[in-house]
Short mmCIF file of C-alpha atoms in Angstrom, two decimals:
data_model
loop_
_atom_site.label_atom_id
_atom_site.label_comp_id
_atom_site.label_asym_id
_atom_site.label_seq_id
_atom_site.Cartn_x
_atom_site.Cartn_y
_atom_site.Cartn_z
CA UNK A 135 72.86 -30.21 17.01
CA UNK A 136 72.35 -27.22 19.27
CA UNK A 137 72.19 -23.53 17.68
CA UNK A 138 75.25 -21.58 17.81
CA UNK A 139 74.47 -20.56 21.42
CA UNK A 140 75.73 -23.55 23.26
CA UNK A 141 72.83 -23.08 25.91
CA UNK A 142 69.58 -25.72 25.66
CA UNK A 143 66.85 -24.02 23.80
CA UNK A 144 63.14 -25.61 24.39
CA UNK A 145 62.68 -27.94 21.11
CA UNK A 146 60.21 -27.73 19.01
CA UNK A 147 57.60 -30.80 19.02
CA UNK A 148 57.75 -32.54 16.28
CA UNK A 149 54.13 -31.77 14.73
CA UNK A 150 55.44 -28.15 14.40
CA UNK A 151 58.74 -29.21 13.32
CA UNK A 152 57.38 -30.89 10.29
CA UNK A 153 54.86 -27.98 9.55
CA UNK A 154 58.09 -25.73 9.39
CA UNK A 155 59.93 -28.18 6.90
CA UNK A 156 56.53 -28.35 4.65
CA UNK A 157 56.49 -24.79 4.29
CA UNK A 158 60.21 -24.56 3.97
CA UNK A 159 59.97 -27.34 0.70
CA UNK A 160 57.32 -25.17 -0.76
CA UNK A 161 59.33 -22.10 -0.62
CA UNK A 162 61.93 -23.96 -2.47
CA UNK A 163 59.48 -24.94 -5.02
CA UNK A 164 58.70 -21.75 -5.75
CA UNK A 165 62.48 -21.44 -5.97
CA UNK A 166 62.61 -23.79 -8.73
CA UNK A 167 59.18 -22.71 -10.35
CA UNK A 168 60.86 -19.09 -10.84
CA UNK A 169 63.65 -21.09 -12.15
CA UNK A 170 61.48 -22.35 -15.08
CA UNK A 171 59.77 -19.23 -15.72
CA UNK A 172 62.92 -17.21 -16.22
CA UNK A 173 64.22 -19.87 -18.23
CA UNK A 174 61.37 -19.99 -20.62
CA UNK A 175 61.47 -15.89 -21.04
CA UNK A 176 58.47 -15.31 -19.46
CA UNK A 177 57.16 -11.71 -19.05
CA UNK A 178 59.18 -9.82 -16.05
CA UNK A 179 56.23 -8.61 -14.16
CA UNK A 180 54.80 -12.01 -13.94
CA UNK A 181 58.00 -13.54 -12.38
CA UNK A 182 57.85 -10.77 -9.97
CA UNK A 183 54.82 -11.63 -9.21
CA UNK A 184 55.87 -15.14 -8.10
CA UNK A 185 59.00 -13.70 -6.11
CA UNK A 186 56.37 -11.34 -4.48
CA UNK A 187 54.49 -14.26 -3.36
CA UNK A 188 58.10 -16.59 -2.46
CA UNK A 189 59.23 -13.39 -0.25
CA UNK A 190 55.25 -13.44 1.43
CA UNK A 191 55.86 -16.84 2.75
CA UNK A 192 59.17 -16.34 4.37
CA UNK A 193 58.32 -13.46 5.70
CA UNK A 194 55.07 -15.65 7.74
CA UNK A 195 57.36 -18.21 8.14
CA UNK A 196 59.83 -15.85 9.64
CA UNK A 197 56.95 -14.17 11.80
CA UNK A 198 55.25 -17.71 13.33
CA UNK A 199 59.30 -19.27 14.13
CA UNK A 200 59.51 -15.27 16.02
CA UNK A 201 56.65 -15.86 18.15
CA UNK A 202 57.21 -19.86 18.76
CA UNK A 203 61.04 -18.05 20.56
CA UNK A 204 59.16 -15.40 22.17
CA UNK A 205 57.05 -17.76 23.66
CA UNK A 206 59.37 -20.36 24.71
CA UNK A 207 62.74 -19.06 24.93
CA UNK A 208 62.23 -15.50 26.16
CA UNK A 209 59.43 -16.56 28.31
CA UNK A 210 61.51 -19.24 29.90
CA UNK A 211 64.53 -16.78 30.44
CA UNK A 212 62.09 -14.28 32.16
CA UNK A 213 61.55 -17.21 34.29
CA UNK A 214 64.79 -17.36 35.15
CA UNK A 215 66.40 -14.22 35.71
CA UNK A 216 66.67 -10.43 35.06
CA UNK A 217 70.28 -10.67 32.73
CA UNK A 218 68.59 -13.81 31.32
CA UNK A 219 65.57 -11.79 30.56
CA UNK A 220 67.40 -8.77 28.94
CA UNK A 221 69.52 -10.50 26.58
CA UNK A 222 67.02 -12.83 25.29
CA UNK A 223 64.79 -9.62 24.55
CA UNK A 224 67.94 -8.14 23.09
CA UNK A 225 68.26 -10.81 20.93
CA UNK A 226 65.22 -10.96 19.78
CA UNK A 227 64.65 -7.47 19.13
CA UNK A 228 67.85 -7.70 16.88
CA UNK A 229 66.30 -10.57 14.91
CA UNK A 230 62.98 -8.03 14.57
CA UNK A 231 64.81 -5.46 13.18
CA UNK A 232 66.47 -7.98 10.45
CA UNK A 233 63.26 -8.90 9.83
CA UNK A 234 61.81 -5.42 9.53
CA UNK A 235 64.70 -4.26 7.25
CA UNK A 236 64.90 -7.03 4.67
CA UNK B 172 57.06 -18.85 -24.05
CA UNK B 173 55.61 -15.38 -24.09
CA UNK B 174 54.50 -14.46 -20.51
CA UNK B 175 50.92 -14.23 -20.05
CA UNK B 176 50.46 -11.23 -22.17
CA UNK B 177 50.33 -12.07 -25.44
CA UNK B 178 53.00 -8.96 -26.50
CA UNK B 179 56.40 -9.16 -27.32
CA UNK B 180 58.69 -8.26 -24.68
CA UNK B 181 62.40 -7.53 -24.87
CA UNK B 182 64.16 -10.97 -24.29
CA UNK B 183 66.68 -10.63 -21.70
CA UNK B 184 70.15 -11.52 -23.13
CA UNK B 185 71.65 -14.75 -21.95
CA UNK B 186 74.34 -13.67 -19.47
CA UNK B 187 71.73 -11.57 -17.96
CA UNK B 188 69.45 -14.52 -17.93
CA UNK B 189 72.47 -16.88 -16.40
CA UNK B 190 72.73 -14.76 -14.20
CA UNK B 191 69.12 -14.43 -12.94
CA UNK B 192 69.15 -17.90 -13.09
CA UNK B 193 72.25 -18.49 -10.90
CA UNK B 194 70.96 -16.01 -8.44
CA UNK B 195 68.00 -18.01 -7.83
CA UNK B 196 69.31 -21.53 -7.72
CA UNK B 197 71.23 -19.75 -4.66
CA UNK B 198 68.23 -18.40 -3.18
CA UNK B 199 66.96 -22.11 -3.62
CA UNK B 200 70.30 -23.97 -1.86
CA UNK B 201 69.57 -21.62 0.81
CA UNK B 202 66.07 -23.01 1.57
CA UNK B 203 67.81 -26.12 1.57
CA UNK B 204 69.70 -24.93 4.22
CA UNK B 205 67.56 -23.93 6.78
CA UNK B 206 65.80 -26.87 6.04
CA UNK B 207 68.68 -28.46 7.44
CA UNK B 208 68.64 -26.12 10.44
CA UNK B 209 65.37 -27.00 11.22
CA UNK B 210 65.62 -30.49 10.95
CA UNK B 211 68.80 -30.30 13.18
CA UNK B 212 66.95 -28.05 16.04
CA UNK B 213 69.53 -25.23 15.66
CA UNK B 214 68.72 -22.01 17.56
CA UNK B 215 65.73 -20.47 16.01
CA UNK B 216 67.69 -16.83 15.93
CA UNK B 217 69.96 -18.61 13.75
CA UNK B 218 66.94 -20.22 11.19
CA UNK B 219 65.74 -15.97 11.48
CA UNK B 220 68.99 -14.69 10.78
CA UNK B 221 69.21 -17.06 7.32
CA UNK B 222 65.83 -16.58 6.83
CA UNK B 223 66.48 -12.52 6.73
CA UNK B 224 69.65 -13.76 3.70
CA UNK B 225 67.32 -15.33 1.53
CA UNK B 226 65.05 -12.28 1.80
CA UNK B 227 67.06 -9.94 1.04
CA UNK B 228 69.14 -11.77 -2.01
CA UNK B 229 65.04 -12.02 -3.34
CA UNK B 230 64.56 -8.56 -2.87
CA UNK B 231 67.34 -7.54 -4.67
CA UNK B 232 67.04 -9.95 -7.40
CA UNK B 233 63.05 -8.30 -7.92
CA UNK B 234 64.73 -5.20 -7.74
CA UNK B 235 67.52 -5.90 -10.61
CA UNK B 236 64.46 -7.70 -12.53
CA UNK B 237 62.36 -4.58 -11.94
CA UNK B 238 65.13 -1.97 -13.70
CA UNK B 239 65.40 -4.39 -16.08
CA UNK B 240 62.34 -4.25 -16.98
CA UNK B 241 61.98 -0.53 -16.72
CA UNK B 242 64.77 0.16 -18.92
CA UNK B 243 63.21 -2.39 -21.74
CA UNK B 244 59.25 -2.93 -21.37
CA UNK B 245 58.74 0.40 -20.41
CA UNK B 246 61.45 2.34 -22.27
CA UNK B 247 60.15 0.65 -25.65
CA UNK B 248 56.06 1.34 -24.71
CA UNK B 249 56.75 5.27 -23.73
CA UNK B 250 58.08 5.33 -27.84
CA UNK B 251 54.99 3.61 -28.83
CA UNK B 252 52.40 5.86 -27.71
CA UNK B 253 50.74 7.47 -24.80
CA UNK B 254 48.44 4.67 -24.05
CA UNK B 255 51.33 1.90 -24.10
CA UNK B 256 53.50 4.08 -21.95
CA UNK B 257 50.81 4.21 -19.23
CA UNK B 258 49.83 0.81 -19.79
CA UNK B 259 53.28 -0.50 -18.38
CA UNK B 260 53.57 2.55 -15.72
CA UNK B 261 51.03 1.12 -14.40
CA UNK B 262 51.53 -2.16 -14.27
CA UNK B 263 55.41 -1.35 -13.03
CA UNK B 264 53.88 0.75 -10.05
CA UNK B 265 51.69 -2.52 -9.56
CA UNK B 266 54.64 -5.06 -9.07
CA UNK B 267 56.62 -1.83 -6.72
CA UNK B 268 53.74 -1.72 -4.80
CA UNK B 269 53.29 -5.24 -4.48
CA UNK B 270 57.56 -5.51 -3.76
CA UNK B 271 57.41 -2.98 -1.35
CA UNK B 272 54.23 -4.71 0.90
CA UNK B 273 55.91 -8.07 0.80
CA UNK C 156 61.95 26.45 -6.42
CA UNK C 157 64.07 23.39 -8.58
CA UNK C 158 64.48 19.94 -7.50
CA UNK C 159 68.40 19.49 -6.48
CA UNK C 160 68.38 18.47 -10.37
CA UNK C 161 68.97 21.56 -12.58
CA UNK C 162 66.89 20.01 -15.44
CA UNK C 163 63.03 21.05 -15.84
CA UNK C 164 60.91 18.67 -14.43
CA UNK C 165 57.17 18.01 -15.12
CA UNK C 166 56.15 20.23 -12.74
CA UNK C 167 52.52 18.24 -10.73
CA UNK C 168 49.17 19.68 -12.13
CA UNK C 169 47.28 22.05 -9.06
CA UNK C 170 44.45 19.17 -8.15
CA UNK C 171 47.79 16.67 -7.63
CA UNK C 172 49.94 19.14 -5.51
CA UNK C 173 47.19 19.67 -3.30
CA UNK C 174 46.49 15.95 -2.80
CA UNK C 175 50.02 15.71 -2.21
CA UNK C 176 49.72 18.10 0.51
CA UNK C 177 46.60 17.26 2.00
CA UNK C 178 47.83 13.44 2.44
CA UNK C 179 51.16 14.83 4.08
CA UNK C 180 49.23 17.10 6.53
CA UNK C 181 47.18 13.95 7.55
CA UNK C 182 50.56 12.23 8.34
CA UNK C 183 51.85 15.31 10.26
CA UNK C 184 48.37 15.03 11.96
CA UNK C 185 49.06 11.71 12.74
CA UNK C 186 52.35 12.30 14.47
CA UNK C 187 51.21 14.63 16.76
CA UNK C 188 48.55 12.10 17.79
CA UNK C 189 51.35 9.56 18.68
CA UNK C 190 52.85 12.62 20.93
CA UNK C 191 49.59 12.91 22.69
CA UNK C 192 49.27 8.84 23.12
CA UNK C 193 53.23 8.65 24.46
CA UNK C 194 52.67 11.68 26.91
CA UNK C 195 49.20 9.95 28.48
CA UNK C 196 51.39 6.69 28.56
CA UNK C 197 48.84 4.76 26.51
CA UNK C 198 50.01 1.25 26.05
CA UNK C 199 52.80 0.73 23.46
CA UNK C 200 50.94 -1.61 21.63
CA UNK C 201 48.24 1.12 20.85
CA UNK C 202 50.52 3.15 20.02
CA UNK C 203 53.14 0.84 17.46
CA UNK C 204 49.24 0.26 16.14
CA UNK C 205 48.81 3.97 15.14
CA UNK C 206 52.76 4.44 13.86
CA UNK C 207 52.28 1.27 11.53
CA UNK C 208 49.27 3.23 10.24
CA UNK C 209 51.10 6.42 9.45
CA UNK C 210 53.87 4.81 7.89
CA UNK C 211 51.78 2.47 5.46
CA UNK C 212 50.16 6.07 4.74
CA UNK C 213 53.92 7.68 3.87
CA UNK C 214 54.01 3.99 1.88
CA UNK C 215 51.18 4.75 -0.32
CA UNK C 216 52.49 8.32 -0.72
CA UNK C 217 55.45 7.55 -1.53
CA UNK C 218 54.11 4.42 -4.08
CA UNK C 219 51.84 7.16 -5.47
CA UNK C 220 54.61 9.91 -5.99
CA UNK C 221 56.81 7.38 -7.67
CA UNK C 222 54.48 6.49 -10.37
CA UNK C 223 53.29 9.75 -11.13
CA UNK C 224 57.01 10.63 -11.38
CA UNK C 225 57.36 7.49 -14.29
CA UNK C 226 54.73 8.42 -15.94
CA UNK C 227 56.00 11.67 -16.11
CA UNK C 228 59.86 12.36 -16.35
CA UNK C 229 60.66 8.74 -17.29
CA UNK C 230 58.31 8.64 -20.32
CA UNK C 231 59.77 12.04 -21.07
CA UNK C 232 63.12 11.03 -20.84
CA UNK C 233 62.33 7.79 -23.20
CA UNK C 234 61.70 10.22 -25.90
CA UNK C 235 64.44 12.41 -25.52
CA UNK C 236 67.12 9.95 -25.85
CA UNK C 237 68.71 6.16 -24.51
CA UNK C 238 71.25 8.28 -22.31
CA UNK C 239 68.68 10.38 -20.53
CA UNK C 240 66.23 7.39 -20.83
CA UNK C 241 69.03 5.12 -18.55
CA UNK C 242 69.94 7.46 -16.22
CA UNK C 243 65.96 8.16 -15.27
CA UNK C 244 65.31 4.57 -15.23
CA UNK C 245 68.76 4.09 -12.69
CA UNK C 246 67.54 7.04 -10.98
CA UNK C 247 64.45 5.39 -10.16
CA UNK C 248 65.50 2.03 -9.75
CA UNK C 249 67.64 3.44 -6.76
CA UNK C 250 64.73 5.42 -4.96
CA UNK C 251 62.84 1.54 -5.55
CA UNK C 252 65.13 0.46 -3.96
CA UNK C 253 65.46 2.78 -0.78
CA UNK C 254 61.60 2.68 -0.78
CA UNK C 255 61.78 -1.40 -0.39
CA UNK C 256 64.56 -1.05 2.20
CA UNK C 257 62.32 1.54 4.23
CA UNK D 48 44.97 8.11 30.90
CA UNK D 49 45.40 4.24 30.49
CA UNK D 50 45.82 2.59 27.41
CA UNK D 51 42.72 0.32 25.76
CA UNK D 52 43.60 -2.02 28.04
CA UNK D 53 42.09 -1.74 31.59
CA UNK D 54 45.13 -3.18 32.92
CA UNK D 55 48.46 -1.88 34.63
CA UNK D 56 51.39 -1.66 32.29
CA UNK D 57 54.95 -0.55 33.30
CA UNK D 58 55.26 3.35 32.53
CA UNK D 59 57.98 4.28 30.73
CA UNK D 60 60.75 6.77 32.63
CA UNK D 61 60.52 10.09 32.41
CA UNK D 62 63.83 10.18 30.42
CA UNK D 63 62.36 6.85 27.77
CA UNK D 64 59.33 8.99 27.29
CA UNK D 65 60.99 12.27 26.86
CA UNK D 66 63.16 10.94 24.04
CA UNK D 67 60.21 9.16 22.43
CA UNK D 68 58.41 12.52 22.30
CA UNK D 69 61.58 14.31 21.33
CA UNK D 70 61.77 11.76 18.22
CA UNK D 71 58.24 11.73 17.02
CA UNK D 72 58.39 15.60 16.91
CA UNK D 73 61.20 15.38 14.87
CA UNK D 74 59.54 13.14 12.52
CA UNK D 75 56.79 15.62 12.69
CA UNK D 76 58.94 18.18 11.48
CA UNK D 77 60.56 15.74 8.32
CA UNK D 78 56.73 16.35 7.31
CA UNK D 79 56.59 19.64 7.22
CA UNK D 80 59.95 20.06 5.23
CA UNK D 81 58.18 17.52 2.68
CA UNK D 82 55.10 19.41 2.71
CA UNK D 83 57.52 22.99 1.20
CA UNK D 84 59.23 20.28 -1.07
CA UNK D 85 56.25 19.68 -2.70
CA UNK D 86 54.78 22.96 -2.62
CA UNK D 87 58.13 24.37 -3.74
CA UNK D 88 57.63 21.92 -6.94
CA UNK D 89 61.18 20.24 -5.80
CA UNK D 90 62.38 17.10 -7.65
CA UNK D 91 59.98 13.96 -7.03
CA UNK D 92 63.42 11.77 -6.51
CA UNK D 93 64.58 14.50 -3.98
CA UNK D 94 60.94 14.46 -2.27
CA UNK D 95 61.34 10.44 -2.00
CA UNK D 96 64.33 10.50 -0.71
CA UNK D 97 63.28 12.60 2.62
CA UNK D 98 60.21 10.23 2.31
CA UNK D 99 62.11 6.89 2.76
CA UNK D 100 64.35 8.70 5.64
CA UNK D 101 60.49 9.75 7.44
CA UNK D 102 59.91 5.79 7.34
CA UNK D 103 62.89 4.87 8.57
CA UNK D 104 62.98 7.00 11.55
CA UNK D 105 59.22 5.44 12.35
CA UNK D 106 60.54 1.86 11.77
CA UNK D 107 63.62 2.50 14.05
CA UNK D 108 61.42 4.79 16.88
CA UNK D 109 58.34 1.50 16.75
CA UNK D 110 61.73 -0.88 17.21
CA UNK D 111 62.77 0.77 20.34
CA UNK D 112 59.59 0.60 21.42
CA UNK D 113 58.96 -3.01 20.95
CA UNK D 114 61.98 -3.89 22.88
CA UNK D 115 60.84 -1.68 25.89
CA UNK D 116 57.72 -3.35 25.81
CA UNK D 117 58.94 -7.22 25.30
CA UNK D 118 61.77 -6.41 28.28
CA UNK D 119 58.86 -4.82 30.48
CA UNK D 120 55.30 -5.86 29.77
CA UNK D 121 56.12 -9.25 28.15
CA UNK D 122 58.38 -10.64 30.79
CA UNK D 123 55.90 -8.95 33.65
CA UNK D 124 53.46 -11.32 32.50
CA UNK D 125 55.81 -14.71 31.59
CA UNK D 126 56.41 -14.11 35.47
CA UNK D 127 52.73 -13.85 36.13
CA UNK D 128 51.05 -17.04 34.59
CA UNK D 129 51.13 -19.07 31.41
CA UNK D 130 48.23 -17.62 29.86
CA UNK D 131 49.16 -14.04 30.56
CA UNK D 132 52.34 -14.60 29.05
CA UNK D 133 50.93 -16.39 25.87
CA UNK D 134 48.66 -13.47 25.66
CA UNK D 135 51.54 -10.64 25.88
CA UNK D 136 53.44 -12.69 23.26
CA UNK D 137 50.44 -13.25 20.82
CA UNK D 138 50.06 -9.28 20.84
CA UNK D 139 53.42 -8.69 20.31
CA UNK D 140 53.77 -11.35 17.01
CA UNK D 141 50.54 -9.33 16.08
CA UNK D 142 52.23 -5.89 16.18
CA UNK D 143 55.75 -7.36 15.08
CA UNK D 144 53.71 -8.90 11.43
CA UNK D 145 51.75 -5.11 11.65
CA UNK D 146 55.48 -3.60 11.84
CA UNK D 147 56.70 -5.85 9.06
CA UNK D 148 54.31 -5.39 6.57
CA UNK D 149 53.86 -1.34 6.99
#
């Protein structure tokens, strides 16, 4: 299923692909551990702590999927054209700033 | 269970505690869902943009947990004594400091 | 001069005020650095390099400044009463919260 | 005066550069106004508050800058060769995680 842009986007190989769904699972882990620990009262600082640590890993995960785009989407619309060029820059820079602000 | 410090610490009541708890079995259906992105190849911008959601709904659940504590932990240790009161200052600043860098 | 509050406020010891002010002249310092980089076009990378190193500095102010300001008027406030006790805590939940989102 | 790197990098315009240097001295004077907060003994929360608007307009000037840089240098060199593009894009992921976790 393509992205919401109904352009072709360069797919990621699978070795990566499965990397991304590993780290993805043990975000989600630490979803559930946090779970557990409010659940059992534990102390507030050390469930911060843990969320600290949950927000860490999306944030690299966030930061490696940026630079896999940059280097195969934006590079390949450079490759094709000025507008191309701009707007996946644009685009990107928009996801940057999400990223920057959350 | 008492957290890993062997004090007492003001138990959160249980809607408070639902609620926390129904915040992050969100957070956790989320990861779910862009595991599903991934897996189906959508546009990375899109997998960034969700990413950036379950960021933020962390960072505002650490900072909910954070005035929680604040208003409990560290209320109750500035009535105790000096050396309680800057005990859990500390160890507040800590966990900002560590919610601010991640 | 008073805060925009009308209350007293622990007003910083002399050895702390200066700090404060020598860390925010280094920052100002560090500002007119990046105008000297950006008008001898030195390459943007060089130069993001040098803002991310003056904002993590305003960070660690800031961090800094917020627990000396628990310690102080929110420990205060703890003994004075659950009303003024809340509305510190909220208070500084809030600027938390707008240092997180910075 | 070229940046570290011996090689050629698109200079900004006149006007680009004139309104970087017209925001960084702005920023430059938000830290002088914080420097007469806190020698004027004004209200920590007050003091954070111009703070967390300093870091903001450094996040949202190293942004802009980003942009110019992916739309200019970064797509100069996905025209020039693979490796210069991987290059561009692996030192703009390094100052993209540098912007993200200042």
């Amino acid at each position: 299923m393509e992205g919401s842009h109904e352009h072709q986007h360069a797919r990621p190989d699978t070795t990566r692909k499965d990397d991304h769904l590993r780290r993805l699972r043990r975000i989600e882990g630490q979803l559930r551990g946090l779970q557990r620990m409010v659940s059992e009262d534990v102390y507030c600082i050390d469930v911060l702590t843990q969320v600290s640590a949950a927000t860490k890993a999306l944030q690299s995960f966030s930061l490696d999927l940026l630079e896999e785009h940059m280097a195969g989407c934006v590079v390949e619309a450079a490759r094709t054209g000025d507008d191309e060029a701009q707007a996946k820059v644009r685009e990107a820079a928009d996801a940057i700033a999400r990223l920057v602000k959350s």
